Amino acid sequence: MVQLVLRIRDEPDEWGLVELQGKLETRDDVELEGLDIGDLHFDAKGTPYLIVGHHLLTGKVVKLERPLAIMDKTTSRTRTDNDGEDGPGGDVPMDTGDGSSSAGDGPQPGSSSAATEYLITAVIRRKVIFKIRPKPIVTRKGVKK
């Protein structure tokens, strides 16, 4: 069985997820990672609009069936120091009743162990889905009468 240690911030941030149905292509073979792809706007009714270049996408906000958690993994090392003296903090042999002692069962002096825990920093409860074909944005420049 795997057990994870989770710590939840007092008030985790709430993030949103944007889902695009289909492909997002560029004219050149450019990596889109870390680039701004467009502008996300909401109207007075809460309808989301995504403007990508000269295209307008209309979407809707959907609540996720199961929320997603954004976690930071932290690993802390604990070191067991023992200079060979018995006493507080040291390994003391203990009679287990079966003729063996438990002095060597714990961490050995000078060894280290890693404790991994996860901090929940944000929660995603809603996503914005864009699945309708984009509409072209056409503007008129310098229309003369």
CSV table of C-alpha atoms in Angstrom, one decimal:
chain,number,residue,atom,x,y,z
A,1,MET,CA,0.0,0.0,0.0
A,2,VAL,CA,1.3,3.5,-0.9
A,3,GLN,CA,0.6,6.3,1.5
A,4,LEU,CA,1.1,9.9,0.6
A,5,VAL,CA,1.4,12.8,3.0
A,6,LEU,CA,-0.7,15.7,1.8
A,7,ARG,CA,-0.7,19.2,3.3
A,8,ILE,CA,-3.5,21.6,2.2
A,9,ARG,CA,-2.9,25.3,2.3
A,10,ASP,CA,-5.4,27.2,4.3
A,11,GLU,CA,-7.1,28.5,1.2
A,12,PRO,CA,-5.8,26.9,-2.0
A,13,ASP,CA,-6.0,29.0,-5.1
A,14,GLU,CA,-8.7,28.1,-7.6
A,15,TRP,CA,-7.4,27.6,-11.1
A,16,GLY,CA,-9.3,27.0,-14.4
A,17,LEU,CA,-8.6,24.6,-17.3
A,18,VAL,CA,-9.0,25.6,-20.9
A,19,GLU,CA,-9.9,22.7,-23.3
A,20,LEU,CA,-9.6,23.2,-27.1
A,21,GLN,CA,-11.3,20.6,-29.3
A,22,GLY,CA,-9.1,20.0,-32.4
A,23,LYS,CA,-5.7,21.2,-33.4
A,24,LEU,CA,-3.9,24.5,-32.9
A,25,GLU,CA,-1.5,25.0,-35.8
A,26,THR,CA,0.9,27.7,-36.8
A,27,ARG,CA,2.1,28.8,-40.3
A,28,ASP,CA,5.7,27.9,-39.3
A,29,ASP,CA,6.7,24.9,-37.2
A,30,VAL,CA,6.9,26.9,-34.0
A,31,GLU,CA,6.7,25.4,-30.5
A,32,LEU,CA,3.7,27.0,-28.7
A,33,GLU,CA,4.9,26.1,-25.2
A,34,GLY,CA,5.1,29.2,-23.1
A,35,LEU,CA,3.7,31.5,-25.8
A,36,ASP,CA,0.5,33.6,-25.6
A,37,ILE,CA,-2.0,32.1,-28.1
A,38,GLY,CA,-4.8,34.5,-27.7
A,39,ASP,CA,-7.1,36.6,-25.5
A,40,LEU,CA,-9.8,35.1,-23.2
A,41,HIS,CA,-12.8,37.3,-22.5
A,42,PHE,CA,-16.1,36.7,-20.7
A,43,ASP,CA,-19.3,38.7,-21.5
A,44,ALA,CA,-21.9,39.9,-19.0
A,45,LYS,CA,-23.6,36.5,-19.1
A,46,GLY,CA,-20.4,34.6,-18.4
A,47,THR,CA,-19.9,33.2,-21.9
A,48,PRO,CA,-16.2,32.8,-22.7
A,49,TYR,CA,-14.7,34.0,-25.9
A,50,LEU,CA,-11.2,33.2,-27.1
A,51,ILE,CA,-9.6,35.4,-29.8
A,52,VAL,CA,-6.8,33.6,-31.6
A,53,GLY,CA,-5.3,35.7,-34.4
A,54,HIS,CA,-8.2,36.5,-36.7
A,55,HIS,CA,-10.5,33.8,-35.3
A,56,LEU,CA,-13.2,34.0,-32.6
A,57,LEU,CA,-14.1,30.9,-30.6
A,58,THR,CA,-17.1,30.7,-28.4
A,59,GLY,CA,-17.1,28.3,-25.4
A,60,LYS,CA,-18.9,27.3,-22.3
A,61,VAL,CA,-17.9,26.8,-18.7
A,62,VAL,CA,-18.4,23.3,-17.3
A,63,LYS,CA,-18.0,22.0,-13.7
A,64,LEU,CA,-15.7,19.1,-13.5
A,65,GLU,CA,-17.1,15.8,-12.1
A,66,ARG,CA,-14.1,15.4,-9.9
A,67,PRO,CA,-11.9,18.3,-9.0
A,68,LEU,CA,-8.2,18.2,-9.8
A,69,ALA,CA,-5.5,19.2,-7.4
A,70,ILE,CA,-2.3,21.0,-8.2
A,71,MET,CA,0.5,19.8,-5.9
A,72,ASP,CA,4.1,20.7,-5.2
A,73,LYS,CA,6.3,17.7,-4.3
A,74,THR,CA,8.8,18.3,-1.5
A,75,THR,CA,11.4,15.9,-0.2
A,76,SER,CA,13.1,16.5,3.1
A,77,ARG,CA,16.1,14.5,4.2
A,78,THR,CA,16.4,13.6,7.9
A,79,ARG,CA,19.8,12.5,9.2
A,80,THR,CA,20.2,10.2,12.1
A,81,ASP,CA,23.3,11.1,14.0
A,82,ASN,CA,24.6,8.8,16.8
A,83,ASP,CA,28.1,8.9,18.2
A,84,GLY,CA,27.7,5.5,19.8
A,85,GLU,CA,26.4,6.7,23.2
A,86,ASP,CA,23.3,5.1,24.6
A,87,GLY,CA,20.8,7.6,25.9
A,88,PRO,CA,18.2,10.0,24.7
A,89,GLY,CA,18.0,9.8,20.9
A,90,GLY,CA,20.3,6.8,20.6
A,91,ASP,CA,19.6,3.2,19.7
A,92,VAL,CA,19.0,1.3,22.9
A,93,PRO,CA,18.7,-2.5,22.6
A,94,MET,CA,15.2,-3.7,23.6
A,95,ASP,CA,14.3,-7.2,24.6
A,96,THR,CA,11.5,-8.4,22.4
A,97,GLY,CA,10.9,-11.6,24.3
A,98,ASP,CA,12.0,-14.0,21.5
A,99,GLY,CA,15.7,-13.9,22.3
A,100,SER,CA,16.6,-11.2,19.7
A,101,SER,CA,17.0,-7.5,20.3
A,102,SER,CA,15.7,-4.7,18.2
A,103,ALA,CA,18.8,-2.4,18.4
A,104,GLY,CA,19.6,-2.8,14.7
A,105,ASP,CA,16.0,-2.5,13.4
A,106,GLY,CA,15.9,1.3,13.2
A,107,PRO,CA,17.9,3.7,11.1
A,108,GLN,CA,21.7,3.2,11.5
A,109,PRO,CA,23.8,6.0,12.8
A,110,GLY,CA,24.8,8.5,10.1
A,111,SER,CA,22.2,7.2,7.7
A,112,SER,CA,19.6,9.4,6.1
A,113,SER,CA,16.0,8.9,5.1
A,114,ALA,CA,13.8,10.9,2.7
A,115,ALA,CA,10.3,12.0,3.7
A,116,THR,CA,8.2,13.0,0.7
A,117,GLU,CA,5.1,15.1,1.1
A,118,TYR,CA,2.8,16.9,-1.3
A,119,LEU,CA,1.5,20.5,-0.8
A,120,ILE,CA,-1.8,21.2,-2.5
A,121,THR,CA,-1.4,24.7,-3.8
A,122,ALA,CA,-4.5,25.0,-6.1
A,123,VAL,CA,-7.7,23.2,-7.0
A,124,ILE,CA,-9.4,23.1,-10.5
A,125,ARG,CA,-13.1,22.8,-10.3
A,126,ARG,CA,-14.2,24.2,-13.6
A,127,LYS,CA,-13.0,24.1,-17.2
A,128,VAL,CA,-13.7,26.2,-20.3
A,129,ILE,CA,-14.5,24.2,-23.4
A,130,PHE,CA,-14.2,25.5,-26.9
A,131,LYS,CA,-15.6,22.9,-29.3
A,132,ILE,CA,-17.5,25.0,-31.8
A,133,ARG,CA,-15.7,25.9,-35.1
A,134,PRO,CA,-14.0,29.3,-35.0
A,135,LYS,CA,-15.6,32.3,-36.7
A,136,PRO,CA,-13.3,34.5,-38.8
A,137,ILE,CA,-13.0,38.1,-37.6
A,138,VAL,CA,-13.4,40.5,-40.6
A,139,THR,CA,-12.8,44.2,-40.2
A,140,ARG,CA,-13.4,46.9,-42.7
A,141,LYS,CA,-10.7,49.5,-43.2
A,142,GLY,CA,-11.2,52.8,-44.8
A,143,VAL,CA,-14.7,52.3,-46.3
A,144,LYS,CA,-15.5,55.2,-48.5
A,145,LYS,CA,-19.0,56.3,-49.4
